[in-house]
XYZ file of C-alpha atoms in Angstrom:
243
model
C 0.117 0.063 0.331
C 1.154 3.297 -0.736
C 2.307 5.851 2.419
C -0.984 7.616 3.137
C -1.399 11.282 3.041
C -1.902 13.067 6.115
C -4.347 15.649 5.864
C -5.956 18.630 8.505
C -9.000 19.942 8.514
C -10.075 22.569 10.973
C -13.816 23.067 10.365
C -17.125 23.213 12.243
C -19.553 19.955 12.151
C -21.476 20.920 8.945
C -22.440 19.202 5.314
C -19.402 21.552 3.897
C -16.646 19.255 5.522
C -18.261 15.893 4.829
C -18.127 16.791 1.021
C -14.920 18.245 1.733
C -13.773 15.070 3.195
C -15.535 12.799 0.313
C -13.374 15.313 -2.512
C -10.558 14.254 -0.569
C -10.583 10.867 -0.643
C -11.824 10.837 -4.033
C -8.485 13.040 -5.037
C -6.064 10.287 -2.842
C -7.866 7.092 -2.439
C -5.183 6.374 0.394
C -5.000 10.161 2.258
C -5.817 10.163 5.998
C -8.288 13.161 6.621
C -7.701 13.835 10.610
C -10.765 16.210 11.397
C -10.972 18.789 14.712
C -13.125 21.813 15.134
C -10.104 22.546 18.217
C -7.545 25.110 17.099
C -5.061 23.832 19.998
C -5.991 19.903 18.669
C -5.271 20.869 15.578
C -1.842 22.302 16.820
C -1.066 19.705 18.770
C -1.853 17.045 15.132
C 0.228 19.144 12.903
C 3.493 18.757 14.993
C 2.268 14.741 15.605
C 1.609 13.628 12.031
C 3.508 14.745 8.739
C 0.385 16.877 7.929
C 1.044 17.824 4.081
C -2.256 19.852 3.529
C -4.180 21.749 5.957
C -7.606 23.325 5.434
C -9.042 26.175 8.084
C -12.305 27.203 8.047
C -12.344 31.097 9.189
C -16.649 31.625 10.328
C -17.712 35.567 9.570
C -19.906 35.430 12.412
C -17.324 34.488 15.020
C -15.291 37.837 14.038
C -14.195 37.746 18.160
C -12.733 34.684 18.097
C -9.818 34.508 16.109
C -8.179 31.521 17.565
C -7.633 29.837 13.889
C -5.804 32.963 12.842
C -3.255 32.179 15.724
C -3.380 28.715 14.661
C -2.466 30.061 11.512
C -0.054 32.295 12.737
C 1.558 29.682 14.673
C 1.905 27.175 11.976
C 3.989 29.985 9.991
C 6.386 30.485 13.001
C 8.142 27.116 12.938
C 10.505 25.936 10.683
C 9.272 22.973 10.540
C 5.592 23.900 9.339
C 6.664 26.831 7.455
C 6.068 25.644 4.169
C 3.230 23.666 4.808
C 0.043 24.674 2.355
C -3.183 26.221 4.067
C -6.015 26.591 2.021
C -9.058 29.063 4.339
C -12.451 28.141 3.579
C -14.090 31.046 4.249
C -16.673 33.812 2.637
C -14.876 36.732 4.047
C -13.736 38.660 1.378
C -12.127 41.308 2.804
C -9.084 39.882 4.102
C -8.531 37.974 1.451
C -4.945 40.258 0.836
C -4.190 39.297 5.125
C -5.100 35.261 3.944
C -2.571 35.348 1.202
C -0.158 37.785 2.140
C 0.818 38.146 5.881
C -0.218 34.402 6.755
C 1.171 32.903 3.403
C -2.303 30.440 2.842
C -1.944 28.690 0.046
C -5.593 29.518 -1.363
C -9.307 30.449 -0.758
C -12.205 28.138 -0.939
C -15.451 29.771 -0.166
C -17.951 26.664 1.644
C -20.323 25.760 -0.784
C -16.781 25.662 -3.575
C -16.956 24.688 -7.164
C -15.857 21.202 -7.305
C -13.310 21.592 -10.082
C -11.974 25.009 -9.029
C -11.023 23.421 -5.162
C -10.139 19.994 -7.121
C -7.456 22.230 -8.968
C -6.263 23.959 -5.871
C -5.824 21.010 -3.539
C -4.011 19.435 -6.873
C -1.449 22.498 -6.664
C -1.401 22.388 -3.421
C -0.103 18.604 -3.035
C 2.098 18.822 -5.524
C 3.370 21.975 -3.887
C 4.018 20.021 -0.768
C 5.546 16.995 -2.581
C 7.857 19.221 -4.338
C 9.348 20.906 -0.965
C 10.005 17.195 0.247
C 11.910 15.873 -2.446
C 14.265 18.586 -2.565
C 15.208 17.454 0.632
C 15.637 20.831 1.942
C 16.116 22.467 6.122
C 14.714 25.346 7.265
C 15.824 27.361 10.122
C 15.029 30.595 11.531
C 18.261 32.529 12.210
C 17.722 36.585 13.294
C 14.475 36.818 12.010
C 15.414 35.204 8.774
C 13.707 32.162 7.742
C 17.332 30.049 6.405
C 17.037 27.486 3.359
C 19.774 24.912 3.107
C 20.292 21.804 1.392
C 20.312 19.230 4.279
C 22.992 17.311 2.527
C 25.074 20.530 3.362
C 24.729 20.005 6.836
C 27.898 18.635 8.453
C 27.199 19.139 12.427
C 25.321 21.511 14.485
C 26.437 22.356 18.149
C 23.940 23.259 20.861
C 24.310 25.473 23.522
C 22.314 26.116 26.727
C 20.733 29.528 24.702
C 21.837 28.865 20.995
C 22.613 26.551 18.547
C 25.430 27.118 15.928
C 24.852 25.457 12.078
C 28.314 24.247 10.261
C 27.607 23.812 6.265
C 30.049 23.622 3.124
C 29.732 27.608 2.973
C 28.436 29.308 6.065
C 28.330 29.154 9.939
C 24.939 30.780 11.464
C 23.149 30.624 14.825
C 19.902 29.901 15.745
C 17.798 29.668 18.527
C 15.466 27.329 21.018
C 17.005 24.409 19.398
C 18.164 21.280 21.340
C 20.034 18.110 20.188
C 17.395 16.441 21.291
C 14.736 19.016 18.793
C 17.952 18.593 15.928
C 17.503 14.549 16.359
C 13.901 14.868 16.108
C 14.243 17.100 13.107
C 16.426 14.761 11.355
C 14.732 11.322 12.009
C 14.917 10.004 8.291
C 18.739 11.435 7.587
C 21.744 9.453 9.040
C 21.753 12.356 11.955
C 23.744 11.053 15.246
C 24.849 12.764 18.458
C 29.198 12.152 18.767
C 29.736 14.623 21.856
C 27.699 16.650 24.430
C 25.351 18.647 22.485
C 26.883 17.883 18.970
C 24.888 16.427 16.140
C 26.784 15.171 13.149
C 25.264 14.465 9.725
C 26.981 10.917 9.076
C 26.802 11.314 5.282
C 28.921 14.243 5.420
C 32.025 12.252 7.603
C 34.838 11.632 4.981
C 37.240 9.512 7.667
C 36.610 7.955 11.121
C 39.595 7.335 13.355
C 38.169 4.926 16.038
C 41.674 4.983 17.894
C 41.782 8.690 18.428
C 37.843 8.873 18.585
C 37.486 11.502 15.802
C 35.434 12.223 12.539
C 36.758 13.931 9.569
C 34.968 16.033 7.411
C 36.609 17.598 3.871
C 38.385 20.680 5.857
C 38.301 20.081 9.795
C 37.249 17.148 12.377
C 34.986 16.710 15.451
C 36.100 14.521 18.522
C 33.450 11.732 19.362
C 33.031 10.982 23.389
C 33.913 7.719 24.814
C 30.279 7.127 25.690
C 29.394 7.611 22.002
C 31.814 5.157 20.744
C 29.224 2.239 20.680
C 26.955 4.155 18.501
C 29.257 5.060 16.044
C 30.069 1.437 15.560
C 26.436 0.426 15.332
C 26.095 3.349 12.416
C 28.736 1.481 10.685
C 27.498 -1.986 11.386
C 24.265 -0.498 9.864
C 25.694 0.699 7.297
C 27.955 -2.850 6.213
C 31.067 -1.151 6.876
C 32.392 -2.628 9.922
């Protein structure tokens, strides 16, 4: 079976939700549609699952409740979800530019959406997400700027109490609010591992390993690894068929 696309719908309990769910299933047979009416639950789902597309229903008659707008803002502020396509479902014509501009939503649909338009918009959104994943870039927030770095260019990341230093082939830059555990989770599908306290290395960039001297070599630098991480290094080498 193909991997299921995971799509989140933050909506109310209404007929439009069922219609949207049927349309998604028609377009993506293996899609898993996760529905909730609670923005806080939607936020938790987004960071527990590999969500590829988000729908958010914004109600005109509930202007006093901006929790759904805050949900979109929170999603956009996290580098791991900053580029997940969000489609807003609303009849609000006044704030269209706010949705598309400031909140960087992918598109807007009316609750009584035209099926052909919806199919085209959803199809483009899913292709956009697939394109971003295939490019294998990582996104880091550095000094208010969102930096885009090929994962294959990341050599290692040094984590300190209040900041971390990302080292690539061509540059070195500082990021905040990032622990070694966060980095390992972020790159769970790649060969990143802890080799010393607070130091996470990209094993695919290692050009040589001195097991006696406990050193990892890169193109123009070396990183010592601690005794307690020796077994992890050897286990990795066994896994890739070197030892």
